[in-house]
Coordinates of C-alpha atoms and ligand atoms in Angstrom, one line a residue:
M5 CA 9.0 -40.2 9.6
S6 CA 6.0 -39.5 7.5
R7 CA 5.0 -37.6 4.4
V8 CA 2.6 -35.0 5.7
A9 CA 0.5 -32.7 3.6
V10 CA -0.3 -29.5 5.3
L11 CA -3.6 -28.1 4.1
K12 CA -3.8 -24.3 4.5
G13 CA -5.3 -21.2 3.0
G14 CA -8.5 -22.1 1.3
R15 CA -11.3 -19.9 0.3
S16 CA -12.7 -19.0 3.7
L17 CA -12.7 -15.5 5.2
E18 CA -10.1 -16.8 7.6
R19 CA -7.7 -17.6 4.8
Q20 CA -5.0 -15.2 6.0
V21 CA -5.0 -16.7 9.5
S22 CA -4.9 -20.2 8.1
L23 CA -1.9 -19.3 5.9
K24 CA -0.1 -18.2 9.1
S25 CA -1.2 -21.3 11.1
G26 CA -0.1 -23.5 8.2
A27 CA 3.3 -22.0 7.8
R28 CA 4.1 -22.4 11.5
V29 CA 2.8 -26.0 11.4
E30 CA 5.1 -26.8 8.4
D31 CA 8.2 -25.5 10.2
A32 CA 7.4 -27.5 13.3
L33 CA 6.7 -30.7 11.3
E34 CA 10.0 -30.2 9.5
R35 CA 11.9 -29.8 12.7
L36 CA 10.2 -33.0 13.9
G37 CA 11.8 -34.7 10.9
H38 CA 8.8 -35.2 8.6
E39 CA 8.7 -34.6 4.9
V40 CA 6.2 -31.8 4.3
L41 CA 4.1 -31.1 1.3
T42 CA 2.2 -27.8 1.2
I43 CA -1.2 -27.5 -0.2
D44 CA -3.0 -24.2 -0.6
V45 CA -6.5 -25.6 -0.7
G46 CA -8.4 -24.9 -3.9
A47 CA -10.1 -26.5 -6.9
D48 CA -7.2 -28.9 -7.4
L49 CA -7.2 -30.3 -3.8
V50 CA -8.4 -33.8 -4.7
E51 CA -6.1 -34.0 -7.7
R52 CA -3.1 -32.9 -5.6
L53 CA -3.9 -35.4 -2.8
M54 CA -4.4 -38.2 -5.3
G55 CA -1.1 -37.3 -7.0
S56 CA 1.0 -37.0 -3.8
R57 CA -0.6 -39.7 -1.6
P58 CA 0.6 -38.3 1.7
D59 CA 0.7 -40.6 4.8
V60 CA -1.2 -38.0 6.8
A61 CA -3.0 -34.6 6.1
F62 CA -2.5 -31.9 8.7
V63 CA -5.6 -29.7 8.4
A64 CA -4.6 -26.1 9.3
L65 CA -7.7 -24.6 7.8
H66 CA -10.2 -22.3 9.5
G67 CA -13.8 -21.5 8.7
R68 CA -15.8 -22.6 5.7
D69 CA -14.8 -25.9 4.0
G70 CA -11.8 -26.6 6.3
E71 CA -13.5 -26.6 9.6
D72 CA -17.0 -27.6 8.7
G73 CA -16.4 -31.2 7.6
T74 CA -16.1 -30.7 3.9
V75 CA -12.4 -31.2 3.6
Q76 CA -12.6 -34.0 6.2
E77 CA -15.2 -35.8 4.1
L78 CA -12.9 -35.7 1.1
L79 CA -10.0 -37.0 3.2
E80 CA -12.2 -39.9 4.4
V81 CA -13.2 -40.8 0.9
M82 CA -9.5 -40.8 -0.2
G83 CA -8.5 -42.9 2.9
I84 CA -6.0 -40.3 4.1
P85 CA -5.7 -40.0 7.9
Y86 CA -6.0 -36.5 9.1
T87 CA -5.6 -34.3 12.2
G88 CA -8.3 -33.0 14.4
S89 CA -12.0 -33.7 14.6
G90 CA -13.9 -36.0 12.2
V91 CA -16.7 -35.1 9.8
S92 CA -19.7 -35.2 12.2
A93 CA -18.0 -33.2 15.0
C94 CA -16.9 -30.6 12.5
I95 CA -20.4 -30.2 11.2
R96 CA -21.9 -29.9 14.6
A97 CA -19.2 -27.6 16.1
S98 CA -18.9 -25.2 13.1
D99 CA -22.6 -24.5 13.2
K100 CA -23.3 -22.5 16.4
V101 CA -27.0 -23.2 16.2
L102 CA -26.5 -27.0 16.1
A103 CA -23.9 -26.8 18.8
K104 CA -26.0 -24.7 21.1
H105 CA -29.0 -27.0 20.6
A106 CA -26.9 -29.9 21.6
M107 CA -25.6 -28.1 24.6
R108 CA -29.1 -27.0 25.7
D109 CA -30.4 -30.5 25.2
H110 CA -27.7 -31.8 27.5
G111 CA -27.9 -29.2 30.2
I112 CA -24.7 -27.4 29.3
P113 CA -25.2 -23.6 29.9
T114 CA -25.2 -21.5 26.7
P115 CA -26.8 -18.1 26.4
D116 CA -30.5 -18.1 25.4
F117 CA -31.1 -17.7 21.7
Y118 CA -33.4 -17.8 18.7
A119 CA -32.1 -18.8 15.3
F120 CA -33.6 -18.3 11.9
N121 CA -32.7 -18.8 8.3
E122 CA -33.4 -16.2 5.5
T123 CA -36.6 -17.8 4.4
A124 CA -38.2 -17.1 7.9
F125 CA -37.8 -13.4 7.2
K126 CA -38.4 -13.4 3.4
E127 CA -41.3 -15.8 3.3
L128 CA -42.8 -16.2 6.8
G129 CA -42.7 -12.6 8.3
A130 CA -40.2 -13.4 11.1
A131 CA -39.6 -9.6 11.4
Q132 CA -43.0 -9.4 13.1
A133 CA -41.7 -11.7 15.9
L134 CA -38.7 -9.5 16.7
P135 CA -40.5 -7.6 19.5
A136 CA -41.3 -10.9 21.3
I137 CA -37.7 -12.1 20.9
E138 CA -36.3 -8.8 22.1
D139 CA -38.6 -9.0 25.1
R140 CA -37.3 -12.4 26.0
L141 CA -33.6 -11.8 25.4
Q142 CA -33.5 -8.2 26.7
F143 CA -31.1 -5.6 25.3
P144 CA -28.3 -5.6 24.3
I145 CA -28.7 -8.6 22.0
V146 CA -25.9 -10.3 20.2
V147 CA -26.6 -11.0 16.5
K148 CA -24.3 -13.5 14.7
P149 CA -24.1 -15.7 11.7
A150 CA -24.4 -19.4 12.5
S151 CA -21.2 -20.4 11.0
Q152 CA -17.7 -20.0 12.4
G153 CA -15.6 -17.0 12.2
S154 CA -13.3 -14.8 14.1
A155 CA -16.1 -12.4 15.2
L156 CA -16.9 -11.7 11.6
G157 CA -20.5 -10.5 11.2
I158 CA -21.1 -10.3 14.9
K159 CA -23.0 -7.2 16.0
F160 CA -24.3 -6.0 19.4
A161 CA -27.8 -4.4 19.1
R162 CA -28.4 -2.0 21.9
T163 CA -31.9 -0.9 20.9
P164 CA -34.7 -2.3 18.7
A165 CA -33.6 0.2 16.0
D166 CA -30.2 -1.6 15.8
V167 CA -31.6 -5.1 15.2
P168 CA -32.5 -4.9 11.4
A169 CA -29.1 -3.7 10.4
A170 CA -27.4 -6.3 12.7
L171 CA -29.5 -9.0 11.0
V172 CA -28.6 -7.7 7.5
A173 CA -24.9 -7.8 8.5
A174 CA -25.1 -11.3 9.9
F175 CA -27.1 -12.6 6.9
S176 CA -24.3 -11.3 4.6
Y177 CA -22.1 -14.1 6.1
D178 CA -24.6 -16.9 6.4
R179 CA -28.1 -18.1 5.5
K180 CA -28.8 -18.8 9.1
V181 CA -28.3 -16.3 12.0
L182 CA -28.9 -16.3 15.7
L183 CA -30.0 -13.7 18.2
E184 CA -28.4 -14.4 21.5
R185 CA -28.6 -13.1 25.0
Y186 CA -25.7 -10.8 25.9
V187 CA -23.6 -12.0 28.8
P188 CA -21.8 -9.1 30.5
G189 CA -18.4 -10.3 31.8
R190 CA -15.1 -12.0 31.0
D191 CA -14.2 -13.7 27.8
L192 CA -12.5 -17.0 28.4
A193 CA -11.1 -19.7 26.1
V194 CA -10.4 -23.3 27.2
S195 CA -8.0 -25.1 24.8
I196 CA -8.2 -28.8 24.7
L197 CA -5.6 -31.4 23.7
S198 CA -6.8 -35.0 23.3
D199 CA -4.0 -37.2 22.0
G200 CA -4.1 -40.3 24.2
D201 CA -0.9 -39.3 25.9
E202 CA -2.8 -38.5 29.1
A203 CA -3.5 -41.2 31.6
G204 CA -6.5 -43.1 30.3
G205 CA -6.3 -41.3 26.9
A206 CA -8.6 -38.6 28.2
A207 CA -8.8 -35.1 26.8
Q208 CA -6.8 -32.5 28.8
A209 CA -7.9 -28.9 29.3
L210 CA -5.0 -26.5 29.1
P211 CA -4.6 -23.3 31.2
I212 CA -7.4 -20.8 30.4
V213 CA -6.8 -17.7 28.3
E214 CA -8.7 -14.5 29.0
A215 CA -9.1 -12.0 26.2
V216 CA -9.1 -8.5 27.7
P217 CA -10.2 -5.8 25.3
E218 CA -8.0 -2.8 25.7
Q219 CA -9.9 -0.1 23.8
E220 CA -13.3 -1.0 22.4
D221 CA -16.0 -2.7 24.5
F222 CA -16.1 -5.5 22.0
Y223 CA -13.2 -6.8 20.1
D224 CA -13.8 -7.2 16.4
F225 CA -12.0 -9.2 13.7
E226 CA -9.2 -6.6 13.3
S227 CA -8.5 -6.0 16.9
R228 CA -8.2 -9.7 17.5
Y229 CA -5.2 -10.0 15.2
E230 CA -3.7 -6.5 15.6
I231 CA -1.2 -6.6 18.4
G232 CA -2.1 -4.4 21.3
R233 CA -5.8 -4.0 20.9
T234 CA -6.7 -7.1 22.9
R235 CA -4.5 -8.3 25.8
F236 CA -4.4 -12.0 26.4
E237 CA -3.9 -13.3 29.9
C238 CA -2.7 -16.8 30.4
P239 CA -3.4 -18.4 32.7
A240 CA -6.4 -16.2 33.4
V241 CA -6.6 -15.0 36.9
L242 CA -9.6 -16.9 38.2
D243 CA -10.9 -18.4 41.4
S244 CA -9.7 -22.0 41.3
G245 CA -13.2 -23.3 41.5
V246 CA -14.3 -21.2 38.6
A247 CA -11.3 -22.3 36.5
A248 CA -11.9 -26.0 37.2
H249 CA -15.6 -25.6 36.4
A250 CA -14.8 -23.8 33.1
A251 CA -12.4 -26.6 32.2
E252 CA -15.0 -29.3 33.1
I253 CA -17.7 -27.7 31.0
A254 CA -15.3 -27.2 28.1
L255 CA -14.4 -30.9 28.2
Q256 CA -18.1 -31.9 28.3
V257 CA -18.7 -29.8 25.2
F258 CA -15.7 -31.3 23.4
E259 CA -17.0 -34.7 24.1
L260 CA -20.6 -34.0 23.4
L261 CA -19.8 -32.7 19.9
G262 CA -17.6 -35.7 19.3
C263 CA -14.4 -33.6 18.8
S264 CA -11.0 -35.2 18.7
G265 CA -7.3 -34.3 18.7
F266 CA -7.6 -30.7 19.7
G267 CA -10.0 -27.8 19.9
R268 CA -11.0 -24.7 21.9
V269 CA -14.2 -23.8 23.7
D270 CA -15.1 -20.2 24.1
L271 CA -17.1 -19.1 27.2
M272 CA -18.3 -16.0 29.0
L273 CA -18.1 -15.7 32.8
D274 CA -21.0 -13.6 33.8
G275 CA -19.7 -10.7 35.9
D276 CA -23.0 -10.3 37.7
S277 CA -24.0 -13.9 38.5
G278 CA -20.6 -15.6 38.3
E279 CA -22.2 -18.2 36.0
L280 CA -20.4 -19.7 33.0
F281 CA -22.0 -19.8 29.5
V282 CA -20.5 -21.6 26.5
L283 CA -20.5 -19.5 23.3
E284 CA -19.0 -22.0 20.9
A285 CA -16.5 -24.8 20.2
N286 CA -13.8 -24.4 17.5
P287 CA -12.7 -27.7 16.0
I288 CA -9.6 -26.1 14.4
P289 CA -8.5 -23.1 16.5
G290 CA -5.8 -20.8 15.3
L291 CA -2.2 -22.0 15.5
T292 CA -0.5 -18.6 14.7
E293 CA 2.1 -16.7 16.8
T294 CA -0.7 -14.9 18.7
S295 CA -3.3 -17.7 18.8
L296 CA -4.8 -18.8 22.1
L297 CA -4.2 -22.6 21.9
P298 CA -0.4 -22.3 21.4
Q299 CA -0.3 -19.8 24.3
A300 CA -2.3 -22.1 26.5
A301 CA 0.0 -25.1 25.6
D302 CA 3.0 -23.0 26.4
A303 CA 1.6 -22.1 29.8
A304 CA 1.3 -25.9 30.4
G305 CA 4.9 -26.4 29.5
I306 CA 4.1 -27.8 26.0
G307 CA 6.2 -26.0 23.4
F308 CA 4.9 -25.4 19.8
D309 CA 6.8 -28.4 18.3
E310 CA 5.6 -30.7 20.9
L311 CA 2.0 -29.5 20.5
I312 CA 2.1 -30.0 16.7
G313 CA 3.8 -33.4 17.3
R314 CA 1.0 -34.5 19.6
I315 CA -1.8 -33.3 17.3
F316 CA -0.1 -35.1 14.5
K317 CA 0.2 -38.3 16.4
A318 CA -3.5 -38.2 17.2
A319 CA -4.4 -38.1 13.5
H320 CA -7.0 -40.7 12.5
G321 CA -8.8 -41.8 9.4
Ligands
ADP413 N1 -23.7 -13.7 24.0 C1 -22.6 -12.9 24.1 N2 -22.4 -12.1 25.2 C2 -21.3 -11.4 25.3 N3 -20.2 -11.4 24.4 C3 -20.4 -12.2 23.3 C4 -21.5 -13.0 23.1 N4 -21.4 -13.6 21.9 C5 -20.2 -13.3 21.4 N5 -19.5 -12.4 22.2 C6 -18.2 -11.8 22.0 O1 -17.8 -12.0 20.7 C7 -16.7 -12.9 20.6 C8 -16.9 -13.8 19.4 O2 -18.0 -14.6 19.6 P1 -18.1 -16.2 19.3 O3 -19.5 -16.6 19.6 O4 -17.0 -16.9 20.1 O5 -17.9 -16.3 17.7 P2 -16.6 -16.4 16.8 O6 -16.8 -17.7 16.0 O7 -16.6 -15.3 15.9 O8 -15.4 -16.5 17.7 C9 -16.7 -13.6 21.9 O9 -15.4 -14.0 22.3 C10 -17.2 -12.5 22.9 O10 -16.2 -11.5 23.1
MG414 MG1 -15.1 -17.5 19.4

């Protein structure tokens, strides 16, 4: 039995989701017989970790600081083993631009995109290049902040007139934004568990979850967490070849970015061409009641406590 610090909350925009993930993780760890310390991550994080010296930190944070390598770096410095991906994987995965470049460089399909930071617009006249970008990506165009986040700041621009406002919205979340080709089709998530329990210690793709929007054509932050506005189907009803291909691509992305423990890769299945495109990889996907990874684990016969136990056992540091 270990003394486990569950890190939750934090200052990110996904604080509320993290509090829910963390609370469920605490209950599971207690049921597994561990001594649990709860830390709502803030200015006293290092002090509290130094004071309590846990055997392991279970990182149940989402978004800024918790998922982007910052907290992981501090845990490394303090020599506290922790769950999930290491510093470099978190940095790569939490930045969609870095992740998409890595995918493109390695021949993993991801929608075409152009990314800019604020200075390109403020100091280099990037706005003048928008018609050329629009011409290449074709409308509708998806505009999103580079960093992680539950569809926050993501806008679909349907005409050139929509682009400036979409950029302003995305820049309110991050200094770097991307304009991405829209993929019409089905929204799939492949959850991955990599705890060395599998033969050969390989990462395992869990049954695919499809998010089916029930009302809007695009599900936003609110609808994702409000019961009833998005229906989740697990396992997604897919041709077995497509499902296997999605799992294979997701595992390639997980490995390419250097992720460990667990994670989730989001993809689109193009309804016209049948092609798969990777949108992003989440190093610390949600662990709430309605989150996709626990649903996927359940469909694979892995209950929540077993899931948390396996993520815990794969902690490193
Ligand atoms: N290029 C795209 N084409 C079609 N839908 C997209 C595209 N990018 C994002 N979306 C929609 O927005 C959702 C969130 O986008 P994603 O890139 O996964 O960012 P987040 O980090 O907010 O989850 C996706 O699950 C999908 O429904
Ligand atoms: Mg996503």
